[in-house]
Amino acid sequence: MNAKVKRIFLPLLVIAVLGYLLGWSSLLEVRTIEVTGIEGARTLTEKRVIKASGIRVGDKLARVSTGSVARALGKYPEIARVEINRKPLHAVEIGVTLRSIDVAIATTKGRFLLGDSTGVTFVEVSKAPRGIPVITGDRRFLKDGLDIYYSLPKKIKTRVDTIALPSSGSIAFSLRGGLTILWGSATDLEAKLTVLAALLEAPENKRARFIDIATPLTPTVR
């Protein structure tokens, strides 16, 4: 075999061997499946994740698709993100990122749906966890309520106990300590934030129990 033929043939041979090892040989097949990131999960177990992922012992490592696994696990709303990590020579790690628990949405049956900051819910419980706002009312206005809530100054946001959504024009926040803020609609956000800050800073409002900024040009405090 002359030098020119070797230069052409050897790379092709290497590619063919690698292709065989990756796609067909048992030397690089899945023998161990690990799941990480589900500590504290409310709807998931390691066994459930592995079964739903579609990955099986004996599958070829090279054929494990992150996209297909993510789609398969998409039926569990508690999962925010999935990553696949192949570990030589025979292990696959399914890395799960859980949705955070940021809100509790009250149901008509006296229970609560736990959800993340975008309002995606993933589990129903009988009691809302402490320290997160409870949302009541019409879920059609959930996005408006959350948009307003996450725009609030931290010192106000951390005190919010309840977000009431009776209608699109009468969104209200009940704060720990006894203050209720009638926000109204989601319009005029910046103006309402400015007015609210000024009202809260005013010494005469330190003991206020109700602030109405639904119409920011004519707020009411009592």
Short mmCIF file of C-alpha atoms in Angstrom, two decimals:
data_model
loop_
_atom_site.label_atom_id
_atom_site.label_comp_id
_atom_site.label_asym_id
_atom_site.label_seq_id
_atom_site.Cartn_x
_atom_site.Cartn_y
_atom_site.Cartn_z
CA MET A 1 0.00 0.00 0.00
CA ASN A 2 1.61 3.22 -1.11
CA ALA A 3 1.73 6.39 0.98
CA LYS A 4 -1.06 8.15 -0.95
CA VAL A 5 -3.47 5.26 -0.49
CA LYS A 6 -2.59 5.07 3.21
CA ARG A 7 -3.36 8.76 3.66
CA ILE A 8 -6.83 8.18 2.22
CA PHE A 9 -7.58 4.76 3.64
CA LEU A 10 -6.42 5.15 7.27
CA PRO A 11 -8.69 8.11 8.17
CA LEU A 12 -11.63 6.27 6.63
CA LEU A 13 -10.77 3.19 8.64
CA VAL A 14 -10.57 5.21 11.87
CA ILE A 15 -13.96 6.79 11.16
CA ALA A 16 -15.49 3.40 10.43
CA VAL A 17 -14.10 1.90 13.63
CA LEU A 18 -15.30 4.84 15.72
CA GLY A 19 -18.71 4.66 14.09
CA TYR A 20 -18.95 0.98 14.93
CA LEU A 21 -17.85 1.54 18.53
CA LEU A 22 -20.28 4.40 19.06
CA GLY A 23 -23.27 2.98 17.26
CA TRP A 24 -23.07 -0.78 17.49
CA SER A 25 -20.41 -2.12 19.82
CA SER A 26 -21.33 -3.19 23.36
CA LEU A 27 -18.17 -1.43 24.54
CA LEU A 28 -20.07 1.89 24.63
CA GLU A 29 -23.56 0.89 25.69
CA VAL A 30 -25.64 2.09 28.61
CA ARG A 31 -25.24 -0.01 31.72
CA THR A 32 -25.99 2.56 34.42
CA ILE A 33 -28.65 5.30 34.47
CA GLU A 34 -28.39 7.99 37.14
CA VAL A 35 -30.84 10.76 38.02
CA THR A 36 -29.81 13.96 39.79
CA GLY A 37 -31.65 17.09 40.86
CA ILE A 38 -34.91 15.58 42.13
CA GLU A 39 -34.22 16.02 45.83
CA GLY A 40 -37.34 17.56 47.33
CA ALA A 41 -39.50 16.72 44.30
CA ARG A 42 -43.19 16.30 45.02
CA THR A 43 -44.26 14.31 41.96
CA LEU A 44 -41.06 12.56 40.87
CA THR A 45 -38.98 9.56 41.84
CA GLU A 46 -35.78 8.25 40.30
CA LYS A 47 -37.62 5.18 39.01
CA ARG A 48 -40.37 7.29 37.44
CA VAL A 49 -37.88 9.60 35.69
CA ILE A 50 -35.85 6.70 34.28
CA LYS A 51 -38.93 4.91 33.01
CA ALA A 52 -40.37 8.03 31.38
CA SER A 53 -37.03 9.04 29.83
CA GLY A 54 -37.08 6.12 27.42
CA ILE A 55 -33.41 5.31 28.12
CA ARG A 56 -32.83 1.62 28.68
CA VAL A 57 -29.87 -0.46 29.79
CA GLY A 58 -28.27 -1.77 26.61
CA ASP A 59 -28.96 1.36 24.54
CA LYS A 60 -25.99 2.82 22.70
CA LEU A 61 -24.55 5.89 24.42
CA ALA A 62 -24.26 7.76 21.14
CA ARG A 63 -27.94 7.26 20.43
CA VAL A 64 -29.19 8.80 23.66
CA SER A 65 -30.83 12.07 22.61
CA THR A 66 -31.17 15.00 25.01
CA GLY A 67 -34.05 16.36 22.94
CA SER A 68 -36.06 13.15 22.98
CA VAL A 69 -35.50 12.67 26.72
CA ALA A 70 -36.56 16.26 27.44
CA ARG A 71 -39.72 15.79 25.37
CA ALA A 72 -40.51 12.51 27.11
CA LEU A 73 -40.14 14.08 30.55
CA GLY A 74 -42.15 17.13 29.50
CA LYS A 75 -45.29 15.41 30.78
CA TYR A 76 -44.11 16.23 34.29
CA PRO A 77 -44.71 19.97 34.81
CA GLU A 78 -42.55 19.93 37.94
CA ILE A 79 -39.52 19.60 35.64
CA ALA A 80 -38.22 22.91 34.31
CA ARG A 81 -35.19 21.62 32.40
CA VAL A 82 -33.40 18.36 31.54
CA GLU A 83 -29.75 17.77 30.65
CA ILE A 84 -28.09 14.53 29.58
CA ASN A 85 -24.50 13.78 30.57
CA ARG A 86 -22.80 10.72 29.08
CA LYS A 87 -20.13 9.29 31.36
CA PRO A 88 -17.54 6.95 29.81
CA LEU A 89 -17.86 4.20 29.28
CA HIS A 90 -21.30 3.00 30.26
CA ALA A 91 -23.21 5.60 32.32
CA VAL A 92 -25.86 8.19 31.50
CA GLU A 93 -26.81 10.91 33.95
CA ILE A 94 -30.23 12.54 33.65
CA GLY A 95 -29.85 15.97 35.23
CA VAL A 96 -33.19 17.44 36.27
CA THR A 97 -33.87 21.05 37.25
CA LEU A 98 -37.11 21.38 39.21
CA ARG A 99 -39.45 24.33 39.04
CA SER A 100 -39.26 26.52 42.11
CA ILE A 101 -42.27 26.88 44.39
CA ASP A 102 -43.09 30.59 44.27
CA VAL A 103 -46.88 30.83 44.58
CA ALA A 104 -49.85 28.85 45.86
CA ILE A 105 -53.07 29.19 43.86
CA ALA A 106 -56.25 28.56 45.84
CA THR A 107 -58.77 26.21 44.22
CA THR A 108 -62.53 26.20 44.60
CA LYS A 109 -62.21 23.01 46.68
CA GLY A 110 -60.15 24.60 49.43
CA ARG A 111 -56.85 23.16 48.21
CA PHE A 112 -53.80 24.81 46.64
CA LEU A 113 -51.89 24.41 43.39
CA LEU A 114 -48.19 25.10 43.82
CA GLY A 115 -46.57 26.96 40.94
CA ASP A 116 -43.45 28.78 39.83
CA SER A 117 -42.94 32.47 39.11
CA THR A 118 -44.59 32.16 35.69
CA GLY A 119 -47.73 30.56 37.10
CA VAL A 120 -47.04 27.03 35.85
CA THR A 121 -48.53 24.68 38.45
CA PHE A 122 -47.39 21.13 39.12
CA VAL A 123 -48.85 19.71 42.31
CA GLU A 124 -51.96 20.10 44.48
CA VAL A 125 -51.65 20.24 48.27
CA SER A 126 -54.04 20.66 51.18
CA LYS A 127 -52.07 23.46 52.83
CA ALA A 128 -50.09 26.32 51.31
CA PRO A 129 -46.42 26.50 52.36
CA ARG A 130 -45.50 29.39 54.61
CA GLY A 131 -43.70 32.37 53.15
CA ILE A 132 -45.14 32.35 49.63
CA PRO A 133 -48.15 34.37 48.42
CA VAL A 134 -51.53 32.72 48.06
CA ILE A 135 -53.43 33.70 44.91
CA THR A 136 -57.21 33.78 44.99
CA GLY A 137 -59.84 34.63 42.40
CA ASP A 138 -60.01 34.34 38.63
CA ARG A 139 -57.01 32.60 37.09
CA ARG A 140 -57.63 34.39 33.81
CA PHE A 141 -55.91 37.36 35.43
CA LEU A 142 -53.01 35.34 36.85
CA LYS A 143 -50.41 36.79 34.48
CA ASP A 144 -51.43 40.36 35.33
CA GLY A 145 -51.24 39.60 39.04
CA LEU A 146 -47.80 38.01 38.77
CA ASP A 147 -46.45 40.79 36.55
CA ILE A 148 -47.45 43.35 39.16
CA TYR A 149 -46.21 41.24 42.07
CA TYR A 150 -42.74 40.80 40.61
CA SER A 151 -42.48 44.51 39.87
CA LEU A 152 -43.02 45.44 43.53
CA PRO A 153 -40.08 46.67 45.61
CA LYS A 154 -38.48 43.85 47.57
CA LYS A 155 -39.49 45.30 50.95
CA ILE A 156 -43.14 45.16 49.82
CA LYS A 157 -42.99 41.95 47.82
CA THR A 158 -41.59 39.94 50.72
CA ARG A 159 -44.58 40.99 52.85
CA VAL A 160 -47.27 39.97 50.36
CA ASP A 161 -49.49 37.31 51.91
CA THR A 162 -52.36 37.19 49.40
CA ILE A 163 -52.87 38.28 45.79
CA ALA A 164 -56.58 38.71 45.04
CA LEU A 165 -57.76 38.53 41.44
CA PRO A 166 -61.52 39.17 41.54
CA SER A 167 -61.38 40.90 38.15
CA SER A 168 -58.85 42.44 35.77
CA GLY A 169 -59.53 45.90 37.19
CA SER A 170 -59.46 45.18 40.92
CA ILE A 171 -56.25 43.28 41.63
CA ALA A 172 -55.26 43.66 45.28
CA PHE A 173 -52.42 42.66 47.60
CA SER A 174 -52.78 41.86 51.29
CA LEU A 175 -49.55 42.30 53.21
CA ARG A 176 -48.44 40.73 56.47
CA GLY A 177 -48.96 43.39 59.10
CA GLY A 178 -52.45 44.33 57.97
CA LEU A 179 -51.99 46.60 54.93
CA THR A 180 -54.10 46.03 51.79
CA ILE A 181 -53.11 47.63 48.48
CA LEU A 182 -55.83 47.95 45.85
CA TRP A 183 -53.79 48.03 42.65
CA GLY A 184 -56.57 47.92 40.13
CA SER A 185 -55.59 46.88 36.61
CA ALA A 186 -52.12 46.09 35.27
CA THR A 187 -51.99 49.41 33.40
CA ASP A 188 -49.96 52.47 34.51
CA LEU A 189 -47.46 50.20 36.26
CA GLU A 190 -44.64 52.73 36.64
CA ALA A 191 -46.97 55.50 37.78
CA LYS A 192 -48.51 53.26 40.43
CA LEU A 193 -45.11 52.14 41.68
CA THR A 194 -44.02 55.77 42.04
CA VAL A 195 -47.21 56.78 43.85
CA LEU A 196 -47.06 53.75 46.14
CA ALA A 197 -43.46 54.49 47.13
CA ALA A 198 -44.34 58.09 47.96
CA LEU A 199 -47.39 57.10 50.00
CA LEU A 200 -45.47 54.53 52.00
CA GLU A 201 -42.73 57.05 52.79
CA ALA A 202 -45.15 59.66 54.10
CA PRO A 203 -45.06 59.72 57.94
CA GLU A 204 -48.84 60.19 58.17
CA ASN A 205 -49.36 56.85 56.39
CA LYS A 206 -47.26 54.70 58.72
CA ARG A 207 -50.38 53.17 60.28
CA ALA A 208 -52.40 52.97 57.08
CA ARG A 209 -54.43 49.81 56.57
CA PHE A 210 -55.70 50.45 53.04
CA ILE A 211 -54.12 52.13 50.02
CA ASP A 212 -56.04 52.53 46.76
CA ILE A 213 -53.85 53.34 43.75
CA ALA A 214 -56.19 51.94 41.09
CA THR A 215 -56.31 55.52 39.79
CA PRO A 216 -52.77 56.72 40.52
CA LEU A 217 -53.56 60.42 40.07
CA THR A 218 -56.15 60.27 42.86
CA PRO A 219 -54.95 57.70 45.41
CA THR A 220 -56.79 56.99 48.65
CA VAL A 221 -55.28 56.10 52.01
CA ARG A 222 -57.07 55.16 55.17
#
